[in-house]
Coordinates of C-alpha atoms in Angstrom, one line a residue:
M259 CA 52.6 103.4 82.5
S260 CA 49.0 102.3 83.3
K261 CA 48.2 100.5 86.5
N262 CA 46.6 97.6 84.6
F263 CA 49.7 97.1 82.5
L264 CA 52.0 96.9 85.5
K265 CA 49.7 94.3 87.1
F266 CA 49.3 92.4 83.8
G267 CA 53.0 92.1 83.1
Y268 CA 54.0 90.5 86.4
V269 CA 50.8 88.4 87.0
V270 CA 50.9 86.8 83.6
A271 CA 54.5 85.9 84.0
L272 CA 53.8 84.3 87.4
S273 CA 50.7 82.5 86.2
S274 CA 52.5 81.0 83.3
I275 CA 55.1 79.5 85.6
L276 CA 52.5 78.1 87.9
M277 CA 50.6 76.5 85.0
V278 CA 53.7 74.8 83.7
S279 CA 54.6 73.5 87.1
C280 CA 51.1 72.0 87.5
D281 CA 50.8 70.6 84.0
S282 CA 54.2 69.0 84.1
D283 CA 53.1 66.3 86.5
D284 CA 49.4 65.6 86.3
D285 CA 49.7 62.3 88.1
D286 CA 50.6 64.2 91.3
V287 CA 47.9 66.8 91.0
N288 CA 46.1 65.6 94.1
D289 CA 49.3 65.9 96.1
M290 CA 50.1 69.4 95.1
E291 CA 48.7 72.7 96.4
E292 CA 48.9 75.3 93.7
P293 CA 50.9 78.2 95.2
A294 CA 49.3 81.6 95.2
T295 CA 51.1 84.9 95.4
E296 CA 49.9 86.8 98.4
S297 CA 52.2 89.8 98.0
A298 CA 54.7 90.9 95.3
K299 CA 56.3 94.3 95.6
L300 CA 59.2 96.1 93.9
F301 CA 60.9 98.9 95.9
A302 CA 62.9 101.5 94.0
S303 CA 65.2 104.3 94.9
N304 CA 66.3 107.2 92.7
N305 CA 68.8 110.0 92.5
S306 CA 66.3 112.6 91.4
D307 CA 64.4 113.2 94.7
G308 CA 65.5 110.4 97.0
N309 CA 62.0 109.1 97.5
V310 CA 60.9 105.4 97.7
T311 CA 58.6 104.2 94.9
V312 CA 56.6 101.0 95.7
Y313 CA 55.2 99.0 92.8
D314 CA 52.6 96.5 93.9
M315 CA 52.9 93.8 91.3
V316 CA 49.6 92.1 92.2
S317 CA 47.2 95.0 92.6
G318 CA 49.0 97.3 90.1
E319 CA 49.2 100.2 92.5
V320 CA 52.2 102.5 92.5
S321 CA 53.0 104.6 95.6
T322 CA 55.6 107.2 96.2
L323 CA 56.9 107.4 99.8
T324 CA 58.4 110.9 100.3
T325 CA 61.6 110.9 102.4
A326 CA 63.9 113.7 103.6
S327 CA 66.6 112.5 101.2
T328 CA 67.2 114.3 97.9
A329 CA 69.2 111.4 96.4
A330 CA 69.3 107.7 97.4
E331 CA 70.5 104.4 96.1
G332 CA 70.6 101.0 97.9
I333 CA 67.3 99.7 99.2
Y334 CA 66.2 96.6 101.1
Y335 CA 62.9 95.4 102.6
Y336 CA 62.8 93.5 105.9
D337 CA 59.6 91.4 105.6
D338 CA 59.8 90.1 109.2
T339 CA 59.6 93.7 110.7
D340 CA 57.9 95.4 107.7
E341 CA 60.7 98.0 107.3
I342 CA 62.6 99.5 104.5
I343 CA 66.3 100.4 104.8
Q344 CA 67.7 102.9 102.3
A345 CA 71.1 104.4 101.7
S346 CA 70.8 108.2 101.4
R347 CA 73.3 109.9 99.2
S348 CA 72.3 113.3 100.4
S349 CA 72.8 112.6 104.1
N350 CA 75.4 109.8 103.6
Q351 CA 73.7 107.4 106.1
L352 CA 71.4 104.5 106.3
N353 CA 67.7 105.2 107.1
V354 CA 65.1 102.8 108.3
F355 CA 61.4 103.4 107.7
A356 CA 58.8 101.3 109.6
D357 CA 55.3 100.0 109.1
I358 CA 55.5 100.0 105.3
S359 CA 52.5 97.8 104.7
S360 CA 50.2 100.0 106.7
L361 CA 51.1 103.3 105.0
V362 CA 48.6 105.1 102.9
L363 CA 49.4 105.7 99.2
N364 CA 51.9 108.5 98.6
A365 CA 52.7 109.0 102.3
T366 CA 55.4 111.2 103.7
I367 CA 57.7 109.0 105.9
S368 CA 60.3 109.7 108.5
A369 CA 63.2 107.5 109.5
T370 CA 62.7 105.6 112.8
V371 CA 66.4 104.6 112.9
S372 CA 69.4 106.1 111.2
S373 CA 73.1 105.3 111.2
S374 CA 75.8 107.9 111.7
A375 CA 76.8 109.8 108.6
D376 CA 79.9 107.7 107.7
L377 CA 79.4 107.3 104.0
E378 CA 80.7 109.4 101.1
S379 CA 79.2 107.9 98.0
P380 CA 76.9 105.0 98.9
R381 CA 75.7 102.8 96.1
D382 CA 74.2 99.3 96.7
I383 CA 73.5 97.6 100.0
A384 CA 73.4 93.9 100.8
V385 CA 71.9 92.4 104.0
K386 CA 72.8 89.1 105.8
D387 CA 70.9 88.5 109.1
D388 CA 71.8 91.5 111.3
I389 CA 74.7 92.6 109.0
I390 CA 74.2 95.5 106.5
V391 CA 77.0 96.1 103.9
V392 CA 77.1 99.3 101.9
A393 CA 79.2 99.6 98.8
D394 CA 80.8 103.1 98.6
N395 CA 82.5 104.2 95.4
A396 CA 84.2 107.3 96.6
D397 CA 87.9 107.6 95.8
V398 CA 89.6 106.4 99.0
D399 CA 93.2 107.6 98.5
G400 CA 92.5 110.8 96.4
N401 CA 94.3 109.4 93.4
E402 CA 92.0 108.7 90.5
D403 CA 94.7 106.6 88.8
T404 CA 94.4 103.9 91.5
A405 CA 91.2 101.9 91.8
D406 CA 89.7 101.5 95.2
G407 CA 86.5 101.4 97.1
R408 CA 85.0 100.7 100.5
L409 CA 82.6 98.3 102.1
F410 CA 81.0 99.7 105.2
I411 CA 79.8 96.9 107.5
Y412 CA 77.0 97.8 109.9
T413 CA 75.3 95.7 112.6
R414 CA 71.7 96.1 113.6
S415 CA 70.7 95.4 117.1
N416 CA 68.7 96.8 120.0
G417 CA 67.0 99.3 117.7
E418 CA 70.3 100.8 116.5
I419 CA 72.5 100.6 113.4
S420 CA 76.2 100.8 114.3
L421 CA 79.3 100.8 112.1
R422 CA 81.3 97.7 112.9
N423 CA 84.2 98.1 110.5
V424 CA 85.3 99.2 107.0
V425 CA 86.9 97.0 104.4
T426 CA 88.9 98.8 101.7
T427 CA 88.9 97.1 98.3
E428 CA 91.5 97.1 95.5
F429 CA 88.9 98.1 93.0
A430 CA 86.0 100.6 92.6
L431 CA 82.6 99.3 93.7
W432 CA 79.0 99.4 92.6
G433 CA 76.6 96.5 93.0
I434 CA 76.9 93.9 95.8
E435 CA 75.0 90.7 96.6
F436 CA 75.1 88.1 99.3
V437 CA 74.9 84.5 98.0
G438 CA 74.9 82.5 101.2
D439 CA 77.9 83.7 103.3
D440 CA 79.8 85.0 100.2
L441 CA 79.6 88.5 99.0
Y442 CA 79.7 89.1 95.3
A443 CA 80.8 92.6 94.1
V444 CA 80.9 94.3 90.8
V445 CA 84.4 95.6 89.8
D446 CA 83.3 99.0 88.6
K447 CA 84.7 100.4 85.3
T448 CA 85.4 96.8 84.1
N449 CA 83.6 93.7 83.0
E450 CA 84.7 91.8 86.2
L451 CA 82.8 90.2 89.0
A452 CA 84.6 89.6 92.4
V453 CA 83.7 87.4 95.3
F454 CA 84.7 87.6 99.0
T455 CA 84.1 84.2 100.6
S456 CA 82.7 84.0 104.1
F457 CA 82.7 87.8 104.0
T458 CA 81.2 88.9 107.4
A459 CA 83.1 86.2 109.4
S460 CA 86.4 86.8 107.7
N461 CA 86.4 90.6 107.8
T462 CA 85.8 91.9 111.3
A463 CA 88.3 94.7 111.5
D464 CA 89.3 97.7 109.4
A465 CA 91.6 96.5 106.6
T466 CA 92.4 96.5 103.0
V467 CA 91.3 93.2 101.6
S468 CA 91.9 91.4 98.3
A469 CA 88.9 89.6 96.7
S470 CA 88.9 85.8 97.0
K471 CA 88.5 85.7 93.2
R472 CA 87.9 87.9 90.2
V473 CA 86.4 86.8 86.9
A474 CA 85.9 88.7 83.7
I475 CA 82.5 88.3 82.1
E476 CA 82.8 88.0 78.3
G477 CA 80.5 90.3 76.4
I478 CA 80.1 92.9 79.1
I479 CA 81.8 96.3 78.7
R480 CA 81.1 97.8 82.2
T481 CA 79.0 96.1 84.7
H482 CA 77.0 97.8 87.5
G483 CA 74.1 95.9 88.9
L484 CA 73.7 92.2 89.9
A485 CA 71.0 90.0 91.3
Y486 CA 70.9 86.4 92.3
D487 CA 68.0 84.0 92.9
N488 CA 67.8 80.2 93.0
G489 CA 71.0 79.6 91.1
T490 CA 70.6 82.3 88.4
M491 CA 72.7 85.5 88.4
I492 CA 71.8 88.7 86.5
L493 CA 74.6 91.1 85.6
T494 CA 73.9 94.5 83.9
D495 CA 76.1 96.2 81.3
V496 CA 76.0 100.0 81.2
G497 CA 78.3 100.1 78.2
D498 CA 79.4 103.6 77.5
A499 CA 78.0 105.7 80.4
A500 CA 77.5 108.6 78.1
S501 CA 75.1 106.6 75.9
D502 CA 71.5 106.1 76.8
S503 CA 70.8 103.3 74.4
D504 CA 73.7 100.8 74.5
G505 CA 72.8 99.0 77.8
A506 CA 72.2 95.3 78.3
F507 CA 71.9 92.6 80.9
H508 CA 73.2 89.0 81.0
I509 CA 71.5 86.0 82.4
V510 CA 73.7 83.3 83.8
A511 CA 71.8 80.2 84.8
D512 CA 73.5 77.5 86.9
F513 CA 75.8 80.4 88.0
D514 CA 77.5 78.8 90.9
S515 CA 79.0 75.9 89.0
K516 CA 79.9 78.1 86.0
F517 CA 81.6 80.8 88.2
N518 CA 83.4 78.2 90.3
S519 CA 84.8 76.5 87.1
V520 CA 86.6 79.7 86.1
A521 CA 90.0 80.3 87.6
D522 CA 90.9 83.5 89.5
G523 CA 91.7 86.1 86.8
G524 CA 90.0 84.0 84.1
T525 CA 87.1 84.8 81.8
M526 CA 83.6 83.3 81.8
A527 CA 82.9 82.7 78.1
M528 CA 79.7 83.9 76.5
A529 CA 79.0 80.7 74.6
N530 CA 77.0 78.0 76.5
N531 CA 77.2 80.1 79.7
Q532 CA 75.3 83.4 79.2
V533 CA 72.3 85.0 77.5
R534 CA 72.5 88.7 76.6
V535 CA 69.5 91.0 76.3
A536 CA 70.3 94.2 74.4
G537 CA 69.0 96.4 71.6
S538 CA 67.1 99.6 71.1
G539 CA 63.7 97.9 71.8
T540 CA 64.9 97.0 75.3
F541 CA 65.0 100.6 76.5
L542 CA 68.4 99.8 78.1
G543 CA 71.0 102.5 78.3
N544 CA 72.5 102.7 81.8
P545 CA 71.0 99.7 83.7
V546 CA 72.5 100.4 87.1
S547 CA 70.6 97.9 89.3
A548 CA 68.8 94.6 88.8
E549 CA 66.5 92.2 90.7
Y550 CA 65.4 88.7 89.7
D551 CA 62.4 86.6 90.7
A552 CA 63.0 82.9 89.8
V553 CA 59.4 81.9 90.5
S554 CA 58.0 84.1 87.7
N555 CA 61.3 84.2 85.7
T556 CA 61.2 88.0 85.8
V557 CA 64.1 90.4 85.6
F558 CA 63.7 93.9 87.0
I559 CA 66.0 96.7 85.9
A560 CA 66.6 100.2 87.3
E561 CA 67.5 102.2 84.1
A562 CA 69.2 105.5 85.0
A563 CA 69.5 107.2 81.6
N564 CA 67.1 106.1 78.9
G565 CA 64.2 108.4 78.8
G566 CA 65.5 110.1 81.9
G567 CA 65.1 107.0 84.0
R568 CA 62.9 103.9 84.0
V569 CA 61.9 100.8 86.0
L570 CA 61.7 97.9 83.5
T571 CA 60.6 94.3 83.8
Y572 CA 61.3 91.4 81.4
A573 CA 59.4 88.2 81.7
N574 CA 60.9 85.0 80.3
A575 CA 64.0 86.7 78.8
D576 CA 65.9 83.4 78.5
A577 CA 66.1 83.5 74.7
G578 CA 68.1 86.8 74.8
G579 CA 68.3 89.3 72.1
E580 CA 66.2 92.5 71.7
I581 CA 63.4 91.8 74.1
V582 CA 60.7 94.4 74.7
P583 CA 60.0 95.0 78.4
S584 CA 56.9 93.5 79.9
T585 CA 56.4 96.8 81.8
N586 CA 58.0 100.2 81.4
S587 CA 57.5 102.8 84.1
T588 CA 59.1 106.2 84.1
L589 CA 61.3 107.0 87.2
S590 CA 63.7 109.8 87.0
K591 CA 67.3 108.7 87.6
A592 CA 66.2 105.3 88.9
S593 CA 69.1 103.9 91.0
S594 CA 68.3 100.8 93.0
L595 CA 65.7 98.0 93.3
Y596 CA 64.6 95.4 95.8
F597 CA 62.0 92.8 95.0
Y598 CA 59.9 91.0 97.6
S599 CA 57.3 88.3 97.3
A600 CA 55.4 86.1 99.7
A601 CA 53.3 83.1 98.7
Q602 CA 51.1 80.7 100.6

């Protein structure tokens, strides 16, 4: 994928949003300052070499930061300290990399802080203040016929990452996302989404914990990734994991009220609630991770299978259907994403 195409896809989407917002209320034009994006970056992990790929969505530059990992998943960027945290599947620990903005292109980086090697099969990570939660989908009891998973809860303080406690779940895990104090978790191998309300405050000791609520998402076969921003939830559908062409993602606007209106064990209907993006032209096969930027109305997808792995973006996908990606970048065994933007 060309540098200019990467830049074009995101900046055009962002510009269209800003133009609409300004044109919608001409009477107030003197009272408004047009926002300008100062920085917009997409960070990606992969299970091919474990490196971090940084897509600068404004300049169009793509940089590979070489790490000691050979496979990695969950990734998060701390904007206040300019650090990346990544879940390494080869060393089964969390690694922190510092001074990201000052690195030269295609640098080799070393962890400045690492957790102990507590993990077995880390997938997504979610961060809330000084709490880092890692979803681990290793079989807990050794019985494949019983579904289970673990949420490893770490604290970060005084320059260290320490394991606080481990929550065992009654279902297999993949993607996780904080929405306020609540932790949403994909129920792997199903079409369900679970929520643990007031997660960090309510779960301070090692225990097996039931979700506060589980809801099936109509139209999804097997969900993996999720992303939330400004009231909209994105849920991916990997379909048949053996297929590299049957993937999809769902857009759920006004998610909070829609999810809250469904009873525990119920189903969120497709009609009037969700928009599905799918089809061969989407390049979706096994979309394992998602990010969403509400300002530009852009969906970002880590696609693990199609073409060997891709990072895809979709601008203004609200209509649903077979939408061609705005950008399409090859990344072998793409596994996780984190989007960050700053405006002034």
